[in-house]
PDB file of C-alpha atoms in Angstrom:
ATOM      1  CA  UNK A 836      96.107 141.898 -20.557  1.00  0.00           C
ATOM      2  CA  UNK A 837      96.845 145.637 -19.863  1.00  0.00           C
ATOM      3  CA  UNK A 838      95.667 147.151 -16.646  1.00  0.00           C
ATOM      4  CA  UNK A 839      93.608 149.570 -16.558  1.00  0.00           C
ATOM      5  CA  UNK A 840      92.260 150.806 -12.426  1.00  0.00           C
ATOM      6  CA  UNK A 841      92.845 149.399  -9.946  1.00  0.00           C
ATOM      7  CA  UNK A 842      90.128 150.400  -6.781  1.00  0.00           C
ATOM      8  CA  UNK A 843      90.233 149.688  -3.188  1.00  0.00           C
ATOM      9  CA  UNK A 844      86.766 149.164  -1.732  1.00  0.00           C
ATOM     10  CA  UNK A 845      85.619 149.599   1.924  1.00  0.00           C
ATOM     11  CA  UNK A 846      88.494 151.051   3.399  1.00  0.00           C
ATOM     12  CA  UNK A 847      86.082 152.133   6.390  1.00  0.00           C
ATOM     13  CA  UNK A 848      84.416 149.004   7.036  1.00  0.00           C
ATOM     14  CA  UNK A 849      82.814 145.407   5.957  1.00  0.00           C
ATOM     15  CA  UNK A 850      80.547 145.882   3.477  1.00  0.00           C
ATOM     16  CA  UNK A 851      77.943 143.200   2.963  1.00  0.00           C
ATOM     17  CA  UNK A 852      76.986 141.516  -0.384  1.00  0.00           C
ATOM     18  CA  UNK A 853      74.368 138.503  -0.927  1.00  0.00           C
ATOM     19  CA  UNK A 854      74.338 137.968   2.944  1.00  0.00           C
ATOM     20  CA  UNK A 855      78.519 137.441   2.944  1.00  0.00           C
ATOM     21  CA  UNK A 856      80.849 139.463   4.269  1.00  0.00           C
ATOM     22  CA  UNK A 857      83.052 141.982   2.125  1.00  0.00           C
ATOM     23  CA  UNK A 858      86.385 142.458   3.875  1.00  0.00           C
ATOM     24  CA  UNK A 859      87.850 146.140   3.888  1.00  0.00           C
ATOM     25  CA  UNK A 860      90.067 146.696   1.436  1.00  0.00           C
ATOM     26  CA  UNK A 861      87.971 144.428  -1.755  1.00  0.00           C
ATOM     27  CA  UNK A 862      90.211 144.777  -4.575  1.00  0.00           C
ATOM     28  CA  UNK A 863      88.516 145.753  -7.896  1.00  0.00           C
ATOM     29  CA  UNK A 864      90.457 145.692 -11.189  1.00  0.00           C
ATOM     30  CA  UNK A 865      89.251 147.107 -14.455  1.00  0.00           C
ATOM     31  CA  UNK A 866      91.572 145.015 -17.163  1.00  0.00           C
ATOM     32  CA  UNK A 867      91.176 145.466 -22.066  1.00  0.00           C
ATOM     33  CA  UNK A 868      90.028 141.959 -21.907  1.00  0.00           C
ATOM     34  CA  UNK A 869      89.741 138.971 -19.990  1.00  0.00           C
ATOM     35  CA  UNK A 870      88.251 135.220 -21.387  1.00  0.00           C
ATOM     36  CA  UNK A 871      87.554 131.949 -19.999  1.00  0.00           C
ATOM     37  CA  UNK A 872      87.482 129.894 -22.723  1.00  0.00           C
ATOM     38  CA  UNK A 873      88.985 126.253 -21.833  1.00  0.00           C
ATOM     39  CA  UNK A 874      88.510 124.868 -18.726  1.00  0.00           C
ATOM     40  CA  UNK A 875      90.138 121.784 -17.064  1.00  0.00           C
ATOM     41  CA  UNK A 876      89.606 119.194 -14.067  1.00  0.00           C
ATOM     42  CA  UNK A 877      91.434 118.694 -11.037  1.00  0.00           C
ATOM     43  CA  UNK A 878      89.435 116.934  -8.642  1.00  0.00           C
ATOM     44  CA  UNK A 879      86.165 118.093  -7.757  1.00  0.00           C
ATOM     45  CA  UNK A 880      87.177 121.183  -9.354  1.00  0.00           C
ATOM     46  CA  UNK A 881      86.821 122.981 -12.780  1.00  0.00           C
ATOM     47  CA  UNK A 882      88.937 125.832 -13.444  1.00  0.00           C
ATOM     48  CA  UNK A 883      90.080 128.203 -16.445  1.00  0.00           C
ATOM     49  CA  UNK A 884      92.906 129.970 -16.362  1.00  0.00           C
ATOM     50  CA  UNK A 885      93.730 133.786 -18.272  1.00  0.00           C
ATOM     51  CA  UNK A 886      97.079 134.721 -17.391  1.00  0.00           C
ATOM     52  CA  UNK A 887      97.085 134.849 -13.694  1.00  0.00           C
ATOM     53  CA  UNK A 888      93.121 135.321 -13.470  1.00  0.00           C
ATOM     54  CA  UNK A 889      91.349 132.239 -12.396  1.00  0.00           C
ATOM     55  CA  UNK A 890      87.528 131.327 -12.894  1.00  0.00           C
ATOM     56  CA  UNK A 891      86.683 128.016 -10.532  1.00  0.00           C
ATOM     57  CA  UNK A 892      84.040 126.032 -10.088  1.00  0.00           C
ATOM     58  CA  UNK A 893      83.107 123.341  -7.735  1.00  0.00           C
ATOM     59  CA  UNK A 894      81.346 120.108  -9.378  1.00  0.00           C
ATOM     60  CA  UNK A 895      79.247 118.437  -6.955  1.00  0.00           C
ATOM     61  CA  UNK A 896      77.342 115.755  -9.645  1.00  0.00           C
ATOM     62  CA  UNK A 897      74.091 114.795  -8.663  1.00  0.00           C
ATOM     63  CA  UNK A 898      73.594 117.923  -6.564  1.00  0.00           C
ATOM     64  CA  UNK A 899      70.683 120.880  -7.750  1.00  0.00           C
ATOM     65  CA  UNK A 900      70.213 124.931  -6.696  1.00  0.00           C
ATOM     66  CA  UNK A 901      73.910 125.724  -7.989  1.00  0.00           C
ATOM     67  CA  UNK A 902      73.638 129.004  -9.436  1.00  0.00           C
ATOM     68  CA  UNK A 903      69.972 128.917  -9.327  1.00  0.00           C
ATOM     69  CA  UNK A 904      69.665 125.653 -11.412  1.00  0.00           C
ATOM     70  CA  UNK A 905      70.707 127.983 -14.994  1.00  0.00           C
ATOM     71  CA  UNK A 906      72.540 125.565 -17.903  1.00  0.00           C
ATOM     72  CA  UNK A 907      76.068 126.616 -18.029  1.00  0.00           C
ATOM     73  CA  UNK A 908      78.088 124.841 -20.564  1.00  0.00           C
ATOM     74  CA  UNK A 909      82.205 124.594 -20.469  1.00  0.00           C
ATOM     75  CA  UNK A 910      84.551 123.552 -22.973  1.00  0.00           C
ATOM     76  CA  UNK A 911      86.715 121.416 -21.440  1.00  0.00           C
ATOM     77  CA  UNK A 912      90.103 119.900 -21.086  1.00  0.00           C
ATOM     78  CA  UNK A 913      90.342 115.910 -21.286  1.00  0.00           C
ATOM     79  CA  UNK A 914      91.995 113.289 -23.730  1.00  0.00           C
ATOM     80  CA  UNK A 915      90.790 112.620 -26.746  1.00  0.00           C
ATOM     81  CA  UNK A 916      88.728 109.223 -27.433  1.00  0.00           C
ATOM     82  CA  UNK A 917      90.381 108.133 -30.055  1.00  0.00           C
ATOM     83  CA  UNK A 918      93.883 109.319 -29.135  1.00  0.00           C
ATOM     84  CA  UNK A 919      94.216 109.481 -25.287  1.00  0.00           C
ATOM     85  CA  UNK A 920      97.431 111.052 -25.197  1.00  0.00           C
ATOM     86  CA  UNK A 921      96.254 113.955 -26.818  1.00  0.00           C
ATOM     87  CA  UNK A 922      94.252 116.363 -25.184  1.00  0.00           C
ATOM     88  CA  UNK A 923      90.862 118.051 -26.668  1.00  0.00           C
ATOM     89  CA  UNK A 924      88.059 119.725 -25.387  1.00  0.00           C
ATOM     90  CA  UNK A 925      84.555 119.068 -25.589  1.00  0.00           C
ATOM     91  CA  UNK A 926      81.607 121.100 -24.561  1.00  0.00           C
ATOM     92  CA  UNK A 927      79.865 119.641 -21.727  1.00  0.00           C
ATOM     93  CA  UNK A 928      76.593 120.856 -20.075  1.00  0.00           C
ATOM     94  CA  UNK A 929      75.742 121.186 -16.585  1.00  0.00           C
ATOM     95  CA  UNK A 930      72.305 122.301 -14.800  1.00  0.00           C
ATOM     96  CA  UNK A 931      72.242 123.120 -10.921  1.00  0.00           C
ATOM     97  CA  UNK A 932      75.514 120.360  -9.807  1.00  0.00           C
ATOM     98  CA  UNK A 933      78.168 123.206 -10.140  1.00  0.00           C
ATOM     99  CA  UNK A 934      78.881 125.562  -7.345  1.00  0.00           C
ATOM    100  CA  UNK A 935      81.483 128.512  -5.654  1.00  0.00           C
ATOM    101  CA  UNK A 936      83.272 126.016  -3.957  1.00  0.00           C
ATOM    102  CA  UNK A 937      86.570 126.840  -1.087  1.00  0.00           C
ATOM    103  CA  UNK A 938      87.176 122.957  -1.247  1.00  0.00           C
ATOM    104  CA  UNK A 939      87.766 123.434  -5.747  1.00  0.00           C
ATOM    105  CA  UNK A 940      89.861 126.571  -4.721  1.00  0.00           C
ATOM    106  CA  UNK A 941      92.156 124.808  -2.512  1.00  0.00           C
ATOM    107  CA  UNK A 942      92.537 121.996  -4.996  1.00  0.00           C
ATOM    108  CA  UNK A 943      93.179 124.525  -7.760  1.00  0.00           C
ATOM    109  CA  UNK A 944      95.664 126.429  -5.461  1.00  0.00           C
ATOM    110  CA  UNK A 945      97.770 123.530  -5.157  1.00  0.00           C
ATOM    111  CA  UNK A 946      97.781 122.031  -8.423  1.00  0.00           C
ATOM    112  CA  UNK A 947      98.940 125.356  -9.635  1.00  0.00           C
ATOM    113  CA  UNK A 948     101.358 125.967  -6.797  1.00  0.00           C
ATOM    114  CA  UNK A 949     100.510 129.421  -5.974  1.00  0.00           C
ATOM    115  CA  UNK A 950      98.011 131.191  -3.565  1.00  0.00           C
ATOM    116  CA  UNK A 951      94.471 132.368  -5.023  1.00  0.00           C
ATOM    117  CA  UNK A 952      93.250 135.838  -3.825  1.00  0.00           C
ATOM    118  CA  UNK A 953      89.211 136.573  -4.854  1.00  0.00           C
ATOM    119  CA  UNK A 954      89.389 140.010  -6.893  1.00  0.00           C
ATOM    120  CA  UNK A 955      86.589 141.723  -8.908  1.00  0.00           C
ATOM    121  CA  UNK A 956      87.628 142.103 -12.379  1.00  0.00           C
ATOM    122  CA  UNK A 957      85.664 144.101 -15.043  1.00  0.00           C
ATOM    123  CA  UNK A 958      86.635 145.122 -18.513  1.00  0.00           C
ATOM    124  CA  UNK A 959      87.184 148.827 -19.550  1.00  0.00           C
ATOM    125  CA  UNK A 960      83.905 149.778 -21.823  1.00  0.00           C
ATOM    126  CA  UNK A 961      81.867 147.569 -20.052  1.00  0.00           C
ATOM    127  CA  UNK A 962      78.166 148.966 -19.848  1.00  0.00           C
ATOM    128  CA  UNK A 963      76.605 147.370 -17.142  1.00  0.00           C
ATOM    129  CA  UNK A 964      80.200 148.680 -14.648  1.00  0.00           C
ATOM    130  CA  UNK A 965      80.324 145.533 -12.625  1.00  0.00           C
ATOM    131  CA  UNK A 966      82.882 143.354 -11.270  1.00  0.00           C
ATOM    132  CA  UNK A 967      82.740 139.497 -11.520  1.00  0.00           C
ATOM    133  CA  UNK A 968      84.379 137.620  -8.813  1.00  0.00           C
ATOM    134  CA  UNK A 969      87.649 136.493 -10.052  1.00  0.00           C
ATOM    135  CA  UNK A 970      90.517 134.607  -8.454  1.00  0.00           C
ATOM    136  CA  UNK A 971      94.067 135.883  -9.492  1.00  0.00           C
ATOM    137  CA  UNK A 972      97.517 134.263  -8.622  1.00  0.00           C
ATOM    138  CA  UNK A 973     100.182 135.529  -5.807  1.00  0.00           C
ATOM    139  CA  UNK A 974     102.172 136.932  -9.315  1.00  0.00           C
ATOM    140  CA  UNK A 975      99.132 139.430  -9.798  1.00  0.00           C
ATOM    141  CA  UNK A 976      98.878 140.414  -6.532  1.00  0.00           C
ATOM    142  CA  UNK A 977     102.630 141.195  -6.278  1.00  0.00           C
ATOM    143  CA  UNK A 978     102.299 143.006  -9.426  1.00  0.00           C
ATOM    144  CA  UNK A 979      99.642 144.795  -8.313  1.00  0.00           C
ATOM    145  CA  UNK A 980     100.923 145.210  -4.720  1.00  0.00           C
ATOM    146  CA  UNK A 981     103.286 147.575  -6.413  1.00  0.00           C
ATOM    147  CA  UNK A 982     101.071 150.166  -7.414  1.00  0.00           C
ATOM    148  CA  UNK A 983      98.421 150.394  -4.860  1.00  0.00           C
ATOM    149  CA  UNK A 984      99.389 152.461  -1.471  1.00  0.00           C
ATOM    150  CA  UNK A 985      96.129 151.709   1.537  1.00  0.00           C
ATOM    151  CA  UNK A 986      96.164 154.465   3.684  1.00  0.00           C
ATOM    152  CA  UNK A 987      93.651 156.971   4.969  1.00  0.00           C
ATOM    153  CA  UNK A 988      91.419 158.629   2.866  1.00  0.00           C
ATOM    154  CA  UNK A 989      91.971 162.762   3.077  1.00  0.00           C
ATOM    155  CA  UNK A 990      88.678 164.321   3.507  1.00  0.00           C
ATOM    156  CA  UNK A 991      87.799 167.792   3.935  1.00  0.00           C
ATOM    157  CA  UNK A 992      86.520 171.339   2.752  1.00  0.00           C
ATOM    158  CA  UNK A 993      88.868 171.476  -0.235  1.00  0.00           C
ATOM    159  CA  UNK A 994      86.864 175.172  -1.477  1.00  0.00           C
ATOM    160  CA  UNK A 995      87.806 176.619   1.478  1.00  0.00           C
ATOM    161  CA  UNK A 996      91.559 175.471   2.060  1.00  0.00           C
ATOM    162  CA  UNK A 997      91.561 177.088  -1.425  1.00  0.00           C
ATOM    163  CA  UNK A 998      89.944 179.975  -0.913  1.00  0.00           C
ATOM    164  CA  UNK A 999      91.795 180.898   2.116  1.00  0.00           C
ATOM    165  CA  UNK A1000      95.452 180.183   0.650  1.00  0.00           C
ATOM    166  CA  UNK A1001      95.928 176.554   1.543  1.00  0.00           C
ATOM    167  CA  UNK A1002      98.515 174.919  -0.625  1.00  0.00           C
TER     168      UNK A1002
END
């Protein structure tokens, strides 16, 4: 996965998105590609992993109204039936029982041994220009960490420092 942008958001202030707040400085990465293709269990949780991006659901079953009650289906992670000690994946379906979840990110956090950070990740080409909420690892944070300086934005009348001389 090559790297693309990288964008600070809200540097000023909280921004506000579906009634949660947006803490300054919202990271938003623009990466070639990015899939979720396998996912596995750990707990209540369901997570993917691509690189150090992570995608994470919480599965609450029995439960309906999770992202607005839409089918997703996952491919995931468990041992096979015939041979348990080898792992497959199988498709499973679920309707309205699988939510954001902090409880699945904590669980994921741990099992993984590492810190989980939410980013916005989008790929370069992309039509539609939108971030998805992504979680990525303390290793792509410090990675990133090394590129991106936060400071104060420099704002001004940049035609007339020009005009009059202004270097």
């Amino acid at each position: 996965m090559k790297i693309f942008s990288i964008e600070v958001f809200n540097l000023d202030c909280n921004g506000l998105m579906l009634g949660s707040c947006t803490p300054k400085g919202s990271l938003g990465v623009t990466v070639d590609d990015y899939k979720f293709e396998v996912y596995e269990r750990v707990g209540n949780a369901i997570f993917s992993r691509f690189g150090e991006l992570i995608h994470v659901y919480g599965h609450a079953p029995g439960s309906k109204g999770g992202f607005a009650d839409r089918e997703i289906k996952l491919r995931i992670k468990e041992p096979s039936v015939m041979f348990p000690k080898i792992q497959a994946t199988r498709l499973h379906k679920f309707k309205g029982d699988l939510w954001c979840s902090g409880k699945a990110e904590r669980q994921v956090a741990k099992h993984l041994g590492t810190d989980l950070y939410d980013i916005g990740v989008k790929r370069i080409g992309d039509r539609i220009s939108c971030y998805s909420a992504i979680k990525a690892t303390r290793q792509f944070m410090e990675v990133v960490s090394k590129v991106v300086i936060i400071g104060a934005p420099v704002q001004g009348d940049f035609n007339a420092a020009i005009l009059r001389g202004d270097q």
